[in-house]
PDB file of C-alpha atoms in Angstrom:
ATOM      1  CA  MET E 459      14.736  35.472 -13.280  1.00 45.00           C
ATOM      2  CA  LEU E 460      16.430  33.068 -11.883  1.00 48.00           C
ATOM      3  CA  ARG E 461      15.459  34.034  -8.286  1.00 52.00           C
ATOM      4  CA  THR E 462      11.832  34.011  -9.555  1.00 55.00           C
ATOM      5  CA  LEU E 463      13.107  30.561 -10.818  1.00 48.00           C
ATOM      6  CA  LYS E 464      14.414  29.344  -7.682  1.00 52.00           C
ATOM      7  CA  ASP E 465      10.980  30.725  -5.534  1.00 54.00           C
ATOM      8  CA  LEU E 466       8.903  28.564  -7.233  1.00 44.00           C
ATOM      9  CA  LEU E 467      10.745  25.408  -7.415  1.00 45.00           C
ATOM     10  CA  ASP E 468      11.260  26.150  -3.735  1.00 50.00           C
ATOM     11  CA  ALA E 469       7.246  25.955  -3.324  1.00 45.00           C
ATOM     12  CA  PHE E 470       6.770  23.190  -5.241  1.00 44.00           C
ATOM     13  CA  THR E 471       9.159  21.148  -2.809  1.00 44.00           C
ATOM     14  CA  ALA E 472       8.563  22.337   1.109  1.00 44.00           C
ATOM     15  CA  PRO E 473       7.346  20.437   2.955  1.00 53.00           C
ATOM     16  CA  ALA E 474       3.619  21.693   3.886  1.00 57.00           C
ATOM     17  CA  GLU E 475       2.167  21.864   7.438  1.00 68.00           C
ATOM     18  CA  GLU E 476      -0.255  19.077   7.187  1.00 73.00           C
ATOM     19  CA  THR E 477      -2.712  19.151   9.477  1.00 87.00           C
ATOM     20  CA  PRO E 478      -3.671  15.721  11.712  1.00 87.00           C
ATOM     21  CA  GLU E 479      -6.799  14.907   9.036  1.00 87.00           C
ATOM     22  CA  ALA E 480      -4.158  15.454   5.693  1.00 87.00           C
ATOM     23  CA  ARG E 481      -1.217  13.172   7.434  1.00 88.00           C
ATOM     24  CA  ASN E 482      -4.185  10.558   8.220  1.00 90.00           C
ATOM     25  CA  HIS E 483      -5.831  11.096   4.566  1.00 90.00           C
ATOM     26  CA  ALA E 484      -2.210   9.935   2.872  1.00 92.00           C
ATOM     27  CA  LEU E 485      -1.536   7.576   5.095  1.00 94.00           C
ATOM     28  CA  GLN E 486      -4.893   5.794   4.102  1.00 95.00           C
ATOM     29  CA  LEU E 487      -3.763   6.835   0.269  1.00 95.00           C
ATOM     30  CA  ALA E 488      -0.205   4.918   0.927  1.00 96.00           C
ATOM     31  CA  THR E 489      -1.484   2.001   2.051  1.00 96.00           C
ATOM     32  CA  ALA E 490      -4.051   1.903  -0.012  1.00 97.00           C
ATOM     33  CA  VAL E 491      -2.093   2.217  -2.923  1.00 97.00           C
ATOM     34  CA  LEU E 492       0.623  -0.414  -1.691  1.00 97.00           C
ATOM     35  CA  LEU E 493      -2.126  -2.701  -1.762  1.00 97.00           C
ATOM     36  CA  VAL E 494      -3.654  -2.032  -5.328  1.00 97.00           C
ATOM     37  CA  GLU E 495       0.127  -1.881  -6.499  1.00 96.00           C
ATOM     38  CA  VAL E 496      -0.521  -5.963  -5.684  1.00 96.00           C
ATOM     39  CA  MET E 497      -3.246  -6.386  -6.896  1.00 94.00           C
ATOM     40  CA  ARG E 498      -2.100  -4.990 -10.757  1.00 93.00           C
ATOM     41  CA  ALA E 499       1.289  -6.729 -10.003  1.00 92.00           C
ATOM     42  CA  ASP E 500      -1.497  -9.661 -10.987  1.00 85.00           C
ATOM     43  CA  PRO E 501      -2.038  -9.454 -15.196  1.00 84.00           C
ATOM     44  CA  ASN E 502      -5.409 -10.813 -14.207  1.00 83.00           C
ATOM     45  CA  ILE E 503      -6.951  -8.435 -11.456  1.00 83.00           C
ATOM     46  CA  ALA E 504      -9.771 -11.233  -9.925  1.00 85.00           C
ATOM     47  CA  VAL E 505     -12.773  -9.337  -8.202  1.00 92.00           C
ATOM     48  CA  ALA E 506     -11.236 -11.430  -4.681  1.00 93.00           C
ATOM     49  CA  GLU E 507      -8.497  -9.476  -5.257  1.00 93.00           C
ATOM     50  CA  ARG E 508     -10.181  -6.055  -5.652  1.00 93.00           C
ATOM     51  CA  ASN E 509     -12.545  -7.339  -2.173  1.00 94.00           C
ATOM     52  CA  ALA E 510      -9.405  -8.594  -0.470  1.00 95.00           C
ATOM     53  CA  VAL E 511      -8.355  -4.742  -1.043  1.00 95.00           C
ATOM     54  CA  LEU E 512     -11.385  -3.231   0.356  1.00 95.00           C
ATOM     55  CA  ALA E 513     -11.495  -5.529   3.339  1.00 95.00           C
ATOM     56  CA  SER E 514      -8.207  -4.342   4.216  1.00 95.00           C
ATOM     57  CA  LEU E 515      -8.724  -0.862   3.849  1.00 96.00           C
ATOM     58  CA  ARG E 516     -12.179  -0.981   5.966  1.00 95.00           C
ATOM     59  CA  GLU E 517     -10.617  -3.510   9.045  1.00 94.00           C
ATOM     60  CA  LYS E 518      -7.650  -1.131   9.003  1.00 93.00           C
ATOM     61  CA  PHE E 519      -9.007   2.565   8.832  1.00 94.00           C
ATOM     62  CA  ALA E 520     -13.118   1.806   9.034  1.00 93.00           C
ATOM     63  CA  LEU E 521     -14.097   3.879   6.302  1.00 93.00           C
ATOM     64  CA  ALA E 522     -18.016   3.781   5.292  1.00 93.00           C
ATOM     65  CA  ASP E 523     -18.512   1.639   1.529  1.00 93.00           C
ATOM     66  CA  ASP E 524     -18.369   5.483   0.117  1.00 93.00           C
ATOM     67  CA  ALA E 525     -15.183   6.452   1.689  1.00 94.00           C
ATOM     68  CA  LEU E 526     -13.392   2.885   0.727  1.00 94.00           C
ATOM     69  CA  ALA E 527     -14.565   3.196  -2.872  1.00 94.00           C
ATOM     70  CA  ARG E 528     -13.447   7.094  -3.163  1.00 95.00           C
ATOM     71  CA  LEU E 529     -10.156   5.867  -1.716  1.00 95.00           C
ATOM     72  CA  LEU E 530      -9.833   2.935  -3.658  1.00 95.00           C
ATOM     73  CA  GLU E 531     -10.432   4.907  -6.893  1.00 95.00           C
ATOM     74  CA  LEU E 532      -8.202   7.496  -6.191  1.00 95.00           C
ATOM     75  CA  ALA E 533      -5.226   4.483  -5.213  1.00 96.00           C
ATOM     76  CA  GLU E 534      -5.716   2.798  -8.479  1.00 95.00           C
ATOM     77  CA  LEU E 535      -4.900   6.538 -10.263  1.00 94.00           C
ATOM     78  CA  THR E 536      -2.106   7.391  -8.027  1.00 95.00           C
ATOM     79  CA  ALA E 537      -0.692   3.384  -8.743  1.00 94.00           C
ATOM     80  CA  SER E 538      -1.407   4.244 -12.581  1.00 92.00           C
ATOM     81  CA  SER E 539       0.869   7.087 -12.338  1.00 93.00           C
ATOM     82  CA  ALA E 540       3.474   6.995  -9.068  1.00 91.00           C
ATOM     83  CA  SER E 541       7.406   6.394 -10.731  1.00 91.00           C
ATOM     84  CA  ASP E 542       8.343   4.462  -7.006  1.00 93.00           C
ATOM     85  CA  TYR E 543       7.276   2.746  -4.260  1.00 95.00           C
ATOM     86  CA  HIS E 544       9.242   4.987  -1.605  1.00 94.00           C
ATOM     87  CA  GLN E 545       6.807   8.123  -1.571  1.00 93.00           C
ATOM     88  CA  PHE E 546       4.226   5.244  -0.093  1.00 96.00           C
ATOM     89  CA  THR E 547       5.928   3.012   1.573  1.00 97.00           C
ATOM     90  CA  SER E 548       8.090   6.160   3.449  1.00 96.00           C
ATOM     91  CA  ARG E 549       4.677   7.710   4.866  1.00 95.00           C
ATOM     92  CA  ILE E 550       4.182   4.222   6.163  1.00 96.00           C
ATOM     93  CA  ASN E 551       7.580   4.434   7.694  1.00 97.00           C
ATOM     94  CA  ASP E 552       7.256   7.213   9.599  1.00 95.00           C
ATOM     95  CA  SER E 553       3.708   6.597  10.404  1.00 94.00           C
ATOM     96  CA  PHE E 554       3.145   3.039  11.446  1.00 95.00           C
ATOM     97  CA  ALA E 555       4.924   0.842  14.077  1.00 96.00           C
ATOM     98  CA  HIS E 556       6.779  -2.101  13.690  1.00 98.00           C
ATOM     99  CA  PRO E 557       3.958  -4.685  14.157  1.00 97.00           C
ATOM    100  CA  GLN E 558       1.222  -3.073  11.817  1.00 96.00           C
ATOM    101  CA  LYS E 559       4.446  -2.715   8.975  1.00 97.00           C
ATOM    102  CA  ILE E 560       4.225  -6.564   9.158  1.00 97.00           C
ATOM    103  CA  GLN E 561       0.407  -6.529   9.331  1.00 97.00           C
ATOM    104  CA  MET E 562       0.699  -4.676   6.385  1.00 97.00           C
ATOM    105  CA  VAL E 563       2.944  -7.182   4.424  1.00 98.00           C
ATOM    106  CA  GLU E 564       0.247  -9.608   5.570  1.00 97.00           C
ATOM    107  CA  ASN E 565      -2.754  -7.772   4.504  1.00 97.00           C
ATOM    108  CA  MET E 566      -0.344  -7.862   0.855  1.00 97.00           C
ATOM    109  CA  TRP E 567       0.005 -11.298   0.778  1.00 97.00           C
ATOM    110  CA  GLN E 568      -3.418 -11.817   1.589  1.00 96.00           C
ATOM    111  CA  VAL E 569      -4.285  -9.692  -1.938  1.00 96.00           C
ATOM    112  CA  ALA E 570      -1.718 -11.756  -3.589  1.00 95.00           C
ATOM    113  CA  TYR E 571      -4.055 -15.141  -2.540  1.00 95.00           C
ATOM    114  CA  ALA E 572      -7.712 -14.053  -2.592  1.00 94.00           C
ATOM    115  CA  ASP E 573      -8.048 -15.041  -6.246  1.00 91.00           C
ATOM    116  CA  ALA E 574      -5.912 -18.588  -5.299  1.00 89.00           C
ATOM    117  CA  HIS E 575      -2.931 -17.909  -7.668  1.00 87.00           C
ATOM    118  CA  LEU E 576       0.382 -16.750  -6.677  1.00 90.00           C
ATOM    119  CA  ASP E 577       1.967 -14.422  -9.260  1.00 90.00           C
ATOM    120  CA  ALA E 578       5.506 -13.907  -9.981  1.00 93.00           C
ATOM    121  CA  GLY E 579       5.024 -10.263  -9.946  1.00 93.00           C
ATOM    122  CA  GLU E 580       2.908 -10.360  -7.185  1.00 95.00           C
ATOM    123  CA  ASN E 581       5.814 -12.421  -4.961  1.00 95.00           C
ATOM    124  CA  HIS E 582       8.700  -9.981  -6.125  1.00 96.00           C
ATOM    125  CA  LEU E 583       6.445  -6.912  -5.296  1.00 97.00           C
ATOM    126  CA  ILE E 584       5.827  -7.574  -1.645  1.00 98.00           C
ATOM    127  CA  SER E 585       9.061  -8.723  -1.153  1.00 97.00           C
ATOM    128  CA  LYS E 586      10.232  -5.662  -2.170  1.00 97.00           C
ATOM    129  CA  ILE E 587       7.857  -3.853  -0.392  1.00 98.00           C
ATOM    130  CA  ALA E 588       8.552  -5.780   2.650  1.00 98.00           C
ATOM    131  CA  ALA E 589      11.966  -4.280   2.145  1.00 98.00           C
ATOM    132  CA  LEU E 590      10.976  -1.247   2.115  1.00 98.00           C
ATOM    133  CA  LEU E 591       9.102  -1.214   5.237  1.00 98.00           C
ATOM    134  CA  HIS E 592      11.876  -2.877   7.075  1.00 98.00           C
ATOM    135  CA  VAL E 593      10.621  -6.161   7.567  1.00 98.00           C
ATOM    136  CA  THR E 594      12.527  -9.073   7.839  1.00 97.00           C
ATOM    137  CA  GLN E 595      13.011 -12.320   6.167  1.00 97.00           C
ATOM    138  CA  GLY E 596      11.448 -14.318   9.055  1.00 97.00           C
ATOM    139  CA  GLU E 597       8.856 -11.409   9.655  1.00 98.00           C
ATOM    140  CA  TYR E 598       8.211 -11.975   5.688  1.00 98.00           C
ATOM    141  CA  ILE E 599       7.606 -15.407   5.555  1.00 97.00           C
ATOM    142  CA  GLY E 600       5.498 -16.032   8.592  1.00 98.00           C
ATOM    143  CA  ALA E 601       3.249 -12.991   7.188  1.00 97.00           C
ATOM    144  CA  LYS E 602       3.344 -14.816   3.778  1.00 97.00           C
ATOM    145  CA  MET E 603       2.555 -18.153   5.735  1.00 96.00           C
ATOM    146  CA  ARG E 604      -0.290 -16.979   7.573  1.00 97.00           C
ATOM    147  CA  ALA E 605      -1.965 -14.939   4.660  1.00 95.00           C
ATOM    148  CA  LYS E 606      -1.515 -18.483   2.742  1.00 94.00           C
ATOM    149  CA  GLU E 607      -2.914 -20.389   5.253  1.00 94.00           C
ATOM    150  CA  ALA E 608      -5.949 -17.802   5.916  1.00 91.00           C
ATOM    151  CA  ALA E 609      -6.689 -18.559   2.529  1.00 88.00           C
ATOM    152  CA  GLY E 610      -6.860 -22.256   2.470  1.00 85.00           C
ATOM    153  CA  HIS E 611      -3.047 -22.934   1.029  1.00 70.00           C
ATOM    154  CA  ALA E 612      -1.644 -24.236   3.712  1.00 60.00           C
TER     155      ALA E 612
END
């Protein structure tokens, strides 16, 4: 019985061979979840924030509108049940070059500034995720300033 239980646990915890398509989908989902988390960190989710998430995903992954809608829906479901950010940031750390990680942080700031109001929860969350992505404090501040200026809050 113990052997069977161990085999079952190993089947669930062993890394499966991923196809390039599956890896790409997982990366898209990880990116979308982190952007959705910034949107959810604001108690008043604005349409502008949702649109900023969609614009960022469209620019990064060049997806059609129906694929974007499905990705956003899946990201919202995944974000609501996620217990931590590590599973998402580790996927990004494994796939993105450092400049892409800085751009990711800037995209999160764009979502936060989309409604013309920076919530303390958004600020805290982006800081936490930037650290998990190994973005330096200077790069983090630079990304924040660029997003703030682009939003017209300079």
